[in-house]
Structure formats: C-alpha cells, structure tokens
mmCIF file of C-alpha atoms in Angstrom:
data_model
loop_
_atom_site.group_PDB
_atom_site.id
_atom_site.type_symbol
_atom_site.label_atom_id
_atom_site.label_comp_id
_atom_site.label_asym_id
_atom_site.label_seq_id
_atom_site.Cartn_x
_atom_site.Cartn_y
_atom_site.Cartn_z
ATOM 1 C CA UNK A 114 116.235 116.167 4.539
ATOM 2 C CA UNK A 115 116.671 112.546 3.474
ATOM 3 C CA UNK A 116 117.360 111.543 7.080
ATOM 4 C CA UNK A 117 114.135 113.247 8.188
ATOM 5 C CA UNK A 118 112.242 111.563 5.349
ATOM 6 C CA UNK A 119 113.574 108.149 6.459
ATOM 7 C CA UNK A 120 112.595 108.917 10.051
ATOM 8 C CA UNK A 121 109.149 110.014 8.843
ATOM 9 C CA UNK A 122 108.732 106.770 6.877
ATOM 10 C CA UNK A 123 109.768 104.684 9.900
ATOM 11 C CA UNK A 124 107.440 106.537 12.281
ATOM 12 C CA UNK A 125 104.587 106.242 9.779
ATOM 13 C CA UNK A 126 105.058 102.465 9.486
ATOM 14 C CA UNK A 127 105.175 102.051 13.286
ATOM 15 C CA UNK A 128 102.312 104.497 13.934
ATOM 16 C CA UNK A 129 100.213 102.096 16.014
ATOM 17 C CA UNK A 130 103.106 101.457 18.387
ATOM 18 C CA UNK A 131 103.604 105.175 19.085
ATOM 19 C CA UNK A 132 99.896 105.800 19.643
ATOM 20 C CA UNK A 133 99.667 102.871 22.055
ATOM 21 C CA UNK A 134 102.899 103.791 23.860
ATOM 22 C CA UNK A 135 101.932 107.401 24.496
ATOM 23 C CA UNK A 136 98.371 106.455 25.455
ATOM 24 C CA UNK A 137 99.854 104.209 28.174
ATOM 25 C CA UNK A 138 102.320 106.910 29.267
ATOM 26 C CA UNK A 139 99.517 109.483 29.467
ATOM 27 C CA UNK A 140 97.423 107.111 31.572
ATOM 28 C CA UNK A 141 100.167 106.494 34.135
ATOM 29 C CA UNK A 142 101.630 110.037 34.079
ATOM 30 C CA UNK A 143 98.674 112.269 33.184
ATOM 31 C CA UNK A 144 100.184 115.441 34.629
ATOM 32 C CA UNK A 145 102.899 115.361 31.967
ATOM 33 C CA UNK A 146 100.387 115.478 29.095
ATOM 34 C CA UNK A 147 97.391 117.534 30.277
ATOM 35 C CA UNK A 148 98.945 120.746 28.968
ATOM 36 C CA UNK A 149 98.304 119.497 25.411
ATOM 37 C CA UNK A 150 94.514 119.633 25.930
ATOM 38 C CA UNK A 151 93.945 123.210 24.689
ATOM 39 C CA UNK A 152 95.829 122.434 21.466
ATOM 40 C CA UNK A 153 93.667 119.516 20.251
ATOM 41 C CA UNK A 154 91.807 121.593 17.639
ATOM 42 C CA UNK A 155 94.941 123.278 16.185
ATOM 43 C CA UNK A 156 96.656 119.880 16.011
ATOM 44 C CA UNK A 157 93.763 118.458 14.005
ATOM 45 C CA UNK A 158 93.952 121.525 11.750
ATOM 46 C CA UNK A 159 97.619 120.730 11.066
ATOM 47 C CA UNK A 160 96.681 117.168 10.086
ATOM 48 C CA UNK A 161 93.965 118.401 7.728
ATOM 49 C CA UNK A 162 96.345 120.990 6.229
ATOM 50 C CA UNK A 163 98.722 118.110 5.453
ATOM 51 C CA UNK A 164 95.887 116.257 3.760
ATOM 52 C CA UNK A 165 95.227 119.321 1.612
ATOM 53 C CA UNK A 166 98.881 119.407 0.565
ATOM 54 C CA UNK A 167 98.600 115.874 -0.812
ATOM 55 C CA UNK A 168 95.261 116.145 -2.642
ATOM 56 C CA UNK A 169 95.404 116.246 -6.420
ATOM 57 C CA UNK A 170 93.002 116.575 -9.322
ATOM 58 C CA UNK A 171 93.379 112.838 -9.907
ATOM 59 C CA UNK A 172 91.745 112.141 -6.551
ATOM 60 C CA UNK A 173 88.567 113.911 -7.649
ATOM 61 C CA UNK A 174 88.761 112.702 -11.253
ATOM 62 C CA UNK A 175 88.328 109.218 -9.803
ATOM 63 C CA UNK A 176 84.914 110.277 -8.471
ATOM 64 C CA UNK A 177 83.701 111.074 -11.983
ATOM 65 C CA UNK A 178 85.275 107.951 -13.492
ATOM 66 C CA UNK A 179 83.196 105.644 -11.303
ATOM 67 C CA UNK A 180 80.613 107.668 -9.368
ATOM 68 C CA UNK A 181 78.471 104.640 -8.528
ATOM 69 C CA UNK A 182 81.295 102.826 -6.730
ATOM 70 C CA UNK A 183 82.332 105.949 -4.831
ATOM 71 C CA UNK A 184 78.685 106.540 -3.856
ATOM 72 C CA UNK A 185 78.458 103.020 -2.418
ATOM 73 C CA UNK A 186 81.499 103.761 -0.260
ATOM 74 C CA UNK A 187 80.198 107.148 0.891
ATOM 75 C CA UNK A 188 76.771 105.736 1.764
ATOM 76 C CA UNK A 189 78.395 102.798 3.535
ATOM 77 C CA UNK A 190 80.535 105.168 5.576
ATOM 78 C CA UNK A 191 77.658 107.419 6.626
ATOM 79 C CA UNK A 192 75.041 104.688 7.190
ATOM 80 C CA UNK A 193 76.850 101.638 8.581
ATOM 81 C CA UNK A 194 79.113 103.255 11.194
ATOM 82 C CA UNK A 195 76.516 105.725 12.577
ATOM 83 C CA UNK A 196 73.892 102.969 12.596
ATOM 84 C CA UNK A 197 76.211 100.583 14.443
ATOM 85 C CA UNK A 198 77.115 103.312 16.944
ATOM 86 C CA UNK A 199 73.462 104.041 17.702
ATOM 87 C CA UNK A 200 72.623 100.341 17.933
ATOM 88 C CA UNK A 201 75.507 99.605 20.327
ATOM 89 C CA UNK A 202 74.770 102.653 22.479
ATOM 90 C CA UNK A 203 71.089 101.806 22.735
ATOM 91 C CA UNK A 204 71.435 98.039 23.040
ATOM 92 C CA UNK A 205 74.165 98.209 25.686
ATOM 93 C CA UNK A 206 72.457 101.125 27.495
ATOM 94 C CA UNK A 207 75.655 103.158 27.614
ATOM 95 C CA UNK A 208 75.856 106.224 29.885
ATOM 96 C CA UNK A 209 74.845 109.418 28.010
ATOM 97 C CA UNK A 210 78.322 110.945 27.578
ATOM 98 C CA UNK A 211 79.864 107.676 26.427
ATOM 99 C CA UNK A 212 76.914 106.989 24.099
ATOM 100 C CA UNK A 213 77.310 110.400 22.484
ATOM 101 C CA UNK A 214 81.049 109.799 22.146
ATOM 102 C CA UNK A 215 80.517 106.464 20.391
ATOM 103 C CA UNK A 216 77.914 107.974 18.059
ATOM 104 C CA UNK A 217 80.175 110.949 17.383
ATOM 105 C CA UNK A 218 83.091 108.836 16.172
ATOM 106 C CA UNK A 219 80.642 106.723 14.158
ATOM 107 C CA UNK A 220 79.379 109.808 12.332
ATOM 108 C CA UNK A 221 82.840 111.095 11.387
ATOM 109 C CA UNK A 222 84.193 110.715 7.832
ATOM 110 C CA UNK A 223 86.842 108.177 6.946
ATOM 111 C CA UNK A 224 90.411 108.739 8.080
ATOM 112 C CA UNK A 225 93.332 108.936 5.672
ATOM 113 C CA UNK A 226 95.047 106.052 7.492
ATOM 114 C CA UNK A 227 92.559 103.910 5.550
ATOM 115 C CA UNK A 228 94.397 104.790 2.332
ATOM 116 C CA UNK A 229 97.621 103.308 3.689
ATOM 117 C CA UNK A 230 95.842 100.197 4.977
ATOM 118 C CA UNK A 231 94.159 99.731 1.577
ATOM 119 C CA UNK A 232 97.564 99.863 -0.111
ATOM 120 C CA UNK A 233 98.967 97.270 2.309
ATOM 121 C CA UNK A 234 95.900 95.060 1.748
ATOM 122 C CA UNK A 235 96.412 95.209 -2.047
ATOM 123 C CA UNK A 236 93.085 96.974 -2.427
ATOM 124 C CA UNK A 237 92.028 99.784 -4.753
ATOM 125 C CA UNK A 238 93.999 102.782 -3.451
ATOM 126 C CA UNK A 239 92.562 105.301 -5.934
ATOM 127 C CA UNK A 240 89.039 104.376 -4.834
ATOM 128 C CA UNK A 241 90.042 104.612 -1.175
ATOM 129 C CA UNK A 242 91.463 108.120 -1.610
ATOM 130 C CA UNK A 243 88.364 109.227 -3.557
ATOM 131 C CA UNK A 244 85.961 107.977 -0.858
ATOM 132 C CA UNK A 245 88.022 109.535 1.943
ATOM 133 C CA UNK A 246 88.134 112.864 0.105
ATOM 134 C CA UNK A 247 84.392 112.925 -0.610
ATOM 135 C CA UNK A 248 83.324 111.933 2.911
ATOM 136 C CA UNK A 249 85.690 114.537 4.370
ATOM 137 C CA UNK A 250 84.257 117.305 2.167
ATOM 138 C CA UNK A 251 80.694 116.231 3.030
ATOM 139 C CA UNK A 252 81.451 116.076 6.762
ATOM 140 C CA UNK A 253 80.427 119.673 7.648
ATOM 141 C CA UNK A 254 76.857 118.899 6.552
ATOM 142 C CA UNK A 255 76.445 115.162 7.099
ATOM 143 C CA UNK A 256 78.286 114.654 10.401
ATOM 144 C CA UNK A 257 76.370 117.309 12.446
ATOM 145 C CA UNK A 258 73.066 116.182 10.909
ATOM 146 C CA UNK A 259 73.686 112.546 11.834
ATOM 147 C CA UNK A 260 74.834 113.402 15.354
ATOM 148 C CA UNK A 261 71.728 115.554 15.867
ATOM 149 C CA UNK A 262 69.507 112.759 14.574
ATOM 150 C CA UNK A 263 71.075 109.938 16.573
ATOM 151 C CA UNK A 264 72.428 111.539 19.767
ATOM 152 C CA UNK A 265 69.785 114.120 20.706
ATOM 153 C CA UNK A 266 68.050 111.588 22.954
ATOM 154 C CA UNK A 267 71.047 111.647 25.306
ATOM 155 C CA UNK A 268 72.406 115.199 25.238
ATOM 156 C CA UNK A 269 71.561 118.533 23.622
ATOM 157 C CA UNK A 270 73.181 118.765 20.194
ATOM 158 C CA UNK A 271 73.829 121.977 18.262
ATOM 159 C CA UNK A 272 74.200 120.943 14.625
ATOM 160 C CA UNK A 273 74.937 124.505 13.504
ATOM 161 C CA UNK A 274 77.784 124.916 15.993
ATOM 162 C CA UNK A 275 79.320 121.625 14.907
ATOM 163 C CA UNK A 276 78.976 122.646 11.269
ATOM 164 C CA UNK A 277 81.152 125.706 11.875
ATOM 165 C CA UNK A 278 83.628 123.692 13.932
ATOM 166 C CA UNK A 279 84.131 121.201 11.102
ATOM 167 C CA UNK A 280 84.461 124.011 8.568
ATOM 168 C CA UNK A 281 87.179 125.581 10.714
ATOM 169 C CA UNK A 282 89.140 122.446 11.614
ATOM 170 C CA UNK A 283 88.622 120.412 8.427
ATOM 171 C CA UNK A 284 87.554 122.338 5.323
ATOM 172 C CA UNK A 285 89.535 125.540 5.900
ATOM 173 C CA UNK A 286 92.877 123.795 6.607
ATOM 174 C CA UNK A 287 92.350 121.445 3.643
ATOM 175 C CA UNK A 288 91.572 124.426 1.386
ATOM 176 C CA UNK A 289 94.699 126.228 2.603
ATOM 177 C CA UNK A 290 96.731 123.097 1.916
ATOM 178 C CA UNK A 291 95.372 122.849 -1.629
ATOM 179 C CA UNK A 292 96.152 126.536 -2.231
ATOM 180 C CA UNK A 293 99.672 126.141 -0.838
ATOM 181 C CA UNK A 294 100.204 123.132 -3.096
ATOM 182 C CA UNK A 295 99.108 125.064 -6.192
ATOM 183 C CA UNK A 296 101.278 128.088 -5.389
ATOM 184 C CA UNK A 297 104.371 126.333 -4.034
ATOM 185 C CA UNK A 298 104.467 123.120 -6.030
ATOM 186 C CA UNK A 299 108.160 122.218 -5.834
ATOM 187 C CA UNK A 300 108.604 123.319 -2.224
ATOM 188 C CA UNK A 301 105.521 121.339 -1.197
ATOM 189 C CA UNK A 302 106.806 118.225 -2.974
ATOM 190 C CA UNK A 303 109.990 118.491 -0.941
ATOM 191 C CA UNK A 304 107.938 118.530 2.283
ATOM 192 C CA UNK A 305 105.521 115.698 1.457
ATOM 193 C CA UNK A 306 107.905 113.001 2.723
ATOM 194 C CA UNK A 307 107.890 114.669 6.146
ATOM 195 C CA UNK A 308 104.091 114.766 6.444
ATOM 196 C CA UNK A 309 103.721 111.278 7.989
ATOM 197 C CA UNK A 310 105.994 112.372 10.851
ATOM 198 C CA UNK A 311 103.956 115.551 11.424
ATOM 199 C CA UNK A 312 100.686 113.624 11.284
ATOM 200 C CA UNK A 313 101.866 110.940 13.696
ATOM 201 C CA UNK A 314 103.149 113.505 16.213
ATOM 202 C CA UNK A 315 99.855 115.409 16.024
ATOM 203 C CA UNK A 316 97.539 112.421 16.464
ATOM 204 C CA UNK A 317 99.729 110.928 19.212
ATOM 205 C CA UNK A 318 99.551 114.266 21.044
ATOM 206 C CA UNK A 319 95.752 114.375 20.640
ATOM 207 C CA UNK A 320 95.313 110.853 22.020
ATOM 208 C CA UNK A 321 97.704 111.527 24.907
ATOM 209 C CA UNK A 322 95.848 114.735 25.794
ATOM 210 C CA UNK A 323 92.467 112.982 25.930
ATOM 211 C CA UNK A 324 93.781 110.015 27.918
ATOM 212 C CA UNK A 325 95.551 112.294 30.399
ATOM 213 C CA UNK A 326 92.508 114.529 30.810
ATOM 214 C CA UNK A 327 90.238 111.546 31.490
ATOM 215 C CA UNK A 328 92.574 109.255 33.359
ATOM 216 C CA UNK A 329 90.248 108.676 36.332
ATOM 217 C CA UNK A 330 87.171 108.036 34.185
ATOM 218 C CA UNK A 331 89.109 105.714 31.884
ATOM 219 C CA UNK A 332 90.261 103.769 34.931
ATOM 220 C CA UNK A 333 86.632 103.091 35.885
ATOM 221 C CA UNK A 334 84.946 102.720 32.484
ATOM 222 C CA UNK A 335 87.832 102.234 30.051
ATOM 223 C CA UNK A 336 87.330 98.484 29.564
ATOM 224 C CA UNK A 337 83.675 98.954 28.669
ATOM 225 C CA UNK A 338 84.494 101.719 26.171
ATOM 226 C CA UNK A 339 87.323 99.648 24.698
ATOM 227 C CA UNK A 340 85.000 96.665 24.207
ATOM 228 C CA UNK A 341 82.412 98.852 22.447
ATOM 229 C CA UNK A 342 85.082 100.420 20.218
ATOM 230 C CA UNK A 343 86.489 97.014 19.220
ATOM 231 C CA UNK A 344 82.988 95.748 18.432
ATOM 232 C CA UNK A 345 82.119 98.933 16.502
ATOM 233 C CA UNK A 346 85.298 98.793 14.424
ATOM 234 C CA UNK A 347 85.092 95.048 13.803
ATOM 235 C CA UNK A 348 81.467 95.125 12.678
ATOM 236 C CA UNK A 349 82.243 98.126 10.454
ATOM 237 C CA UNK A 350 85.053 96.235 8.718
ATOM 238 C CA UNK A 351 82.847 93.170 8.276
ATOM 239 C CA UNK A 352 79.752 95.024 7.023
ATOM 240 C CA UNK A 353 81.853 97.178 4.691
ATOM 241 C CA UNK A 354 83.168 94.017 3.025
ATOM 242 C CA UNK A 355 79.672 92.525 2.889
ATOM 243 C CA UNK A 356 78.247 95.707 1.322
ATOM 244 C CA UNK A 357 80.829 95.563 -1.465
ATOM 245 C CA UNK A 358 80.160 91.866 -2.013
ATOM 246 C CA UNK A 359 76.357 92.174 -2.304
ATOM 247 C CA UNK A 360 76.727 95.106 -4.699
ATOM 248 C CA UNK A 361 78.874 92.953 -6.995
ATOM 249 C CA UNK A 362 82.232 94.680 -6.513
ATOM 250 C CA UNK A 363 85.549 92.955 -7.104
ATOM 251 C CA UNK A 364 87.705 91.505 -4.321
ATOM 252 C CA UNK A 365 90.105 94.474 -4.423
ATOM 253 C CA UNK A 366 87.179 96.870 -4.003
ATOM 254 C CA UNK A 367 85.686 94.745 -1.215
ATOM 255 C CA UNK A 368 88.917 95.153 0.731
ATOM 256 C CA UNK A 369 88.787 98.889 0.097
ATOM 257 C CA UNK A 370 85.164 99.261 1.208
ATOM 258 C CA UNK A 371 85.813 97.226 4.342
ATOM 259 C CA UNK A 372 88.732 99.397 5.404
ATOM 260 C CA UNK A 373 87.065 102.664 4.379
ATOM 261 C CA UNK A 374 83.924 101.905 6.369
ATOM 262 C CA UNK A 375 85.728 100.528 9.425
ATOM 263 C CA UNK A 376 88.339 103.262 9.895
ATOM 264 C CA UNK A 377 87.265 106.711 11.073
ATOM 265 C CA UNK A 378 88.725 110.206 11.372
ATOM 266 C CA UNK A 379 88.823 109.775 15.130
ATOM 267 C CA UNK A 380 90.857 112.966 15.563
ATOM 268 C CA UNK A 381 87.818 114.923 14.369
ATOM 269 C CA UNK A 382 85.713 113.010 16.886
ATOM 270 C CA UNK A 383 88.042 114.084 19.688
ATOM 271 C CA UNK A 384 87.929 117.725 18.581
ATOM 272 C CA UNK A 385 84.122 117.826 18.294
ATOM 273 C CA UNK A 386 83.584 116.045 21.614
ATOM 274 C CA UNK A 387 85.997 118.383 23.395
ATOM 275 C CA UNK A 388 84.435 121.507 21.901
ATOM 276 C CA UNK A 389 80.738 120.622 22.105
ATOM 277 C CA UNK A 390 80.189 117.933 24.730
ATOM 278 C CA UNK A 391 82.549 116.812 27.492
ATOM 279 C CA UNK A 392 86.031 115.367 27.958
ATOM 280 C CA UNK A 393 84.489 111.937 28.636
ATOM 281 C CA UNK A 394 82.675 112.046 25.278
ATOM 282 C CA UNK A 395 86.100 112.345 23.624
ATOM 283 C CA UNK A 396 87.352 109.069 25.110
ATOM 284 C CA UNK A 397 85.683 106.696 22.582
ATOM 285 C CA UNK A 398 87.319 108.636 19.730
ATOM 286 C CA UNK A 399 90.712 108.519 21.443
ATOM 287 C CA UNK A 400 90.448 104.782 22.062
ATOM 288 C CA UNK A 401 89.196 104.280 18.492
ATOM 289 C CA UNK A 402 92.320 106.088 17.276
ATOM 290 C CA UNK A 403 94.512 103.657 19.196
ATOM 291 C CA UNK A 404 92.549 100.550 18.248
ATOM 292 C CA UNK A 405 91.930 101.081 14.526
ATOM 293 C CA UNK A 406 95.637 101.638 14.004
ATOM 294 C CA UNK A 407 96.158 98.174 15.484
ATOM 295 C CA UNK A 408 93.224 96.428 13.789
ATOM 296 C CA UNK A 409 93.953 98.133 10.440
ATOM 297 C CA UNK A 410 97.361 96.512 9.871
ATOM 298 C CA UNK A 411 96.014 93.163 11.117
ATOM 299 C CA UNK A 412 93.112 93.269 8.643
ATOM 300 C CA UNK A 413 95.411 94.472 5.844
ATOM 301 C CA UNK A 414 97.698 91.491 6.489
ATOM 302 C CA UNK A 415 94.696 89.136 6.365
ATOM 303 C CA UNK A 416 93.423 90.723 3.138
ATOM 304 C CA UNK A 417 96.805 90.216 1.476
ATOM 305 C CA UNK A 418 95.897 86.531 1.390
ATOM 306 C CA UNK A 419 92.731 87.253 -0.632
ATOM 307 C CA UNK A 420 93.503 86.938 -4.339
ATOM 308 C CA UNK A 421 92.300 89.933 -6.340
ATOM 309 C CA UNK A 422 90.074 89.051 -9.307
ATOM 310 C CA UNK A 423 91.259 91.996 -11.390
ATOM 311 C CA UNK A 424 94.729 93.087 -12.458
ATOM 312 C CA UNK A 425 95.815 96.652 -11.882
ATOM 313 C CA UNK A 426 98.790 98.614 -10.679
ATOM 314 C CA UNK A 427 97.708 101.498 -8.496
ATOM 315 C CA UNK A 428 100.462 102.914 -6.321
ATOM 316 C CA UNK A 429 100.645 106.477 -7.634
ATOM 317 C CA UNK A 430 97.856 107.702 -5.402
ATOM 318 C CA UNK A 431 99.668 106.449 -2.311
ATOM 319 C CA UNK A 432 101.210 109.924 -2.128
ATOM 320 C CA UNK A 433 97.824 111.008 -0.770
ATOM 321 C CA UNK A 434 97.756 108.275 1.835
ATOM 322 C CA UNK A 435 99.109 109.650 5.070
ATOM 323 C CA UNK A 436 98.715 107.856 8.413
ATOM 324 C CA UNK A 437 96.440 110.007 10.552
ATOM 325 C CA UNK A 438 93.452 109.375 12.655
#
C-alpha cells in the first residue's frame, strides 16, 4: 500500500505532464482512445466520489467562520469566469459550438486542483477548500442557469436537463463519498493516499477521449480554441487577484482568490458538453483541463515570491486537495 501511495503522490505532482502526454497521444492515435468516450460521465462520477471521501466538517465550518470572504470567492467564480467566457465568445465571434463550449467551462464551479495550487502558492488552503466545496454544491442550480442565460443565443439550452445531469454526476457521487467516509472511517483513511492516482487516471482518460473523438476538428480549429482558453484562464487568474485586492483581502487570500477563480472543474464541462451539446463543444473544456494544470503550477511558483502579510499555518486541509480537473 505504501508503494501505491508513493506512486499516487508522484503521479499527482506530475499531473500536468500526464494530461499533456495523453492528449498528444490521443491526437496522433485517436483510434486507440475513442472507446473511452462512453465512459466520460462515470469517470467524472468517480472523481466526485473521491472528493466526497475527503470532505470534512471543517471544510464547511470555514464557511461560517468567514462567510463574507467565502461569498466574495463564490461570486467571483460565478461572475468573472462566465462573464469572460461570454465576452470572448461574442467579441471574437466564435462558431456556435465552440462559443457554447467556452461558456460552459466558464460557468462550471472551481476544480479541486485549485486547492493543491493554493497550497503550493502559500495561499489560504482552508479558504480555497471552502470556496471549492460551496461552488460545487451550488453548481446544479447556478451552472445551468448561467449557461441558459449566456449561451441560448447560440444553441438551444435545457437548464432542467443539465440540472439533473449535475445532480447525477456531481452531487450524488459526493453524497455517497461523504456517507462512505462516515460509515467506513478507518478504511477510507487508508484509501485517501491513493485518490490522487485515481483522479489523475480518470481526468487523463476524459481528456484523451475528447481529443480522440474530435481529432479532425481540433486539427482545424485547435489553435484558435487554445488561444481563447489561455486568454480565459489568464484573465480569470488576474481578475481573481484584483477582486481580492479591491475588497481589502490579505496577500495570502489574494493568491487563493486568483487560483480559485482561474481554475475550473473542466471535467464537468466535458461531461455536460458531451451529454447536452456536441463533441466539439467539449473541446474547450478538454483543452482547459490540459492548460490550467500547466498554468496553475506556474502561477503558484510565481505567487511563492509574494510575501504573505499574515502568519498562519494551514496544511491540515490539504487532505481535501486532490488534483482533478
């Protein structure tokens, strides 16, 4: 078990490399990865189940300790990224399916990889976990509503259908994970060290499936989508930091807000696009998954140079920080 835990830790630390490697392999050998396509939703469910296994009462206690700060993060997540997505899609006159895909990933909640990046950046990990947890639990209501509001001009959007999809692939697996944790405490603790490996395998498989299924379209429009994703992610990181600064938050919290706003649960974007729109609409989410796991470590390294203006030791909640999309 210790050997598997060490392997899991290594794979988790080198997550971006594996995502990039298998995205490239899927592009040049799509036939070897297309069979994964039908399993995208179950794979996301596995990731969310793992998140449920790591959630604790402390994560939600943090919300009540400082509700105003958490609210700033939640509002930043659900206003900045969707707004940027709509602005980029409209301003750049993106094709309908790509525009919907960009807006879709912009409307998703934060990804738990942000918790790891916040830790590496010497940010406020407890706040990061709290914001991720709240945005994820709000996703069944907020994400379909935002997509309906912002993307209806391009394609028909069924908010009710997306609501049930998110309940099934996000809330239900998380709830099952929480229940399993409460009933099987010691056994779950023994498995927690393996969760990064499971999460990495699942998200790598999801990205590979989308790239393989859209290889021809990526070959023709991939550079444009990549440029939009990089711009979307970069502006999200920048505006998240600015939001925290203008609201008077400390340097550690500014780092946290930046990373929380800029990093998305792109796996959910892939699942929703595949189920409700088209394979092409899933491409922005897949590329976002590759890119933000490259930009995240780069930004975290930069933020390490920013001196925090408050002293705290906050590594206990890192147990909830698992590298997923």
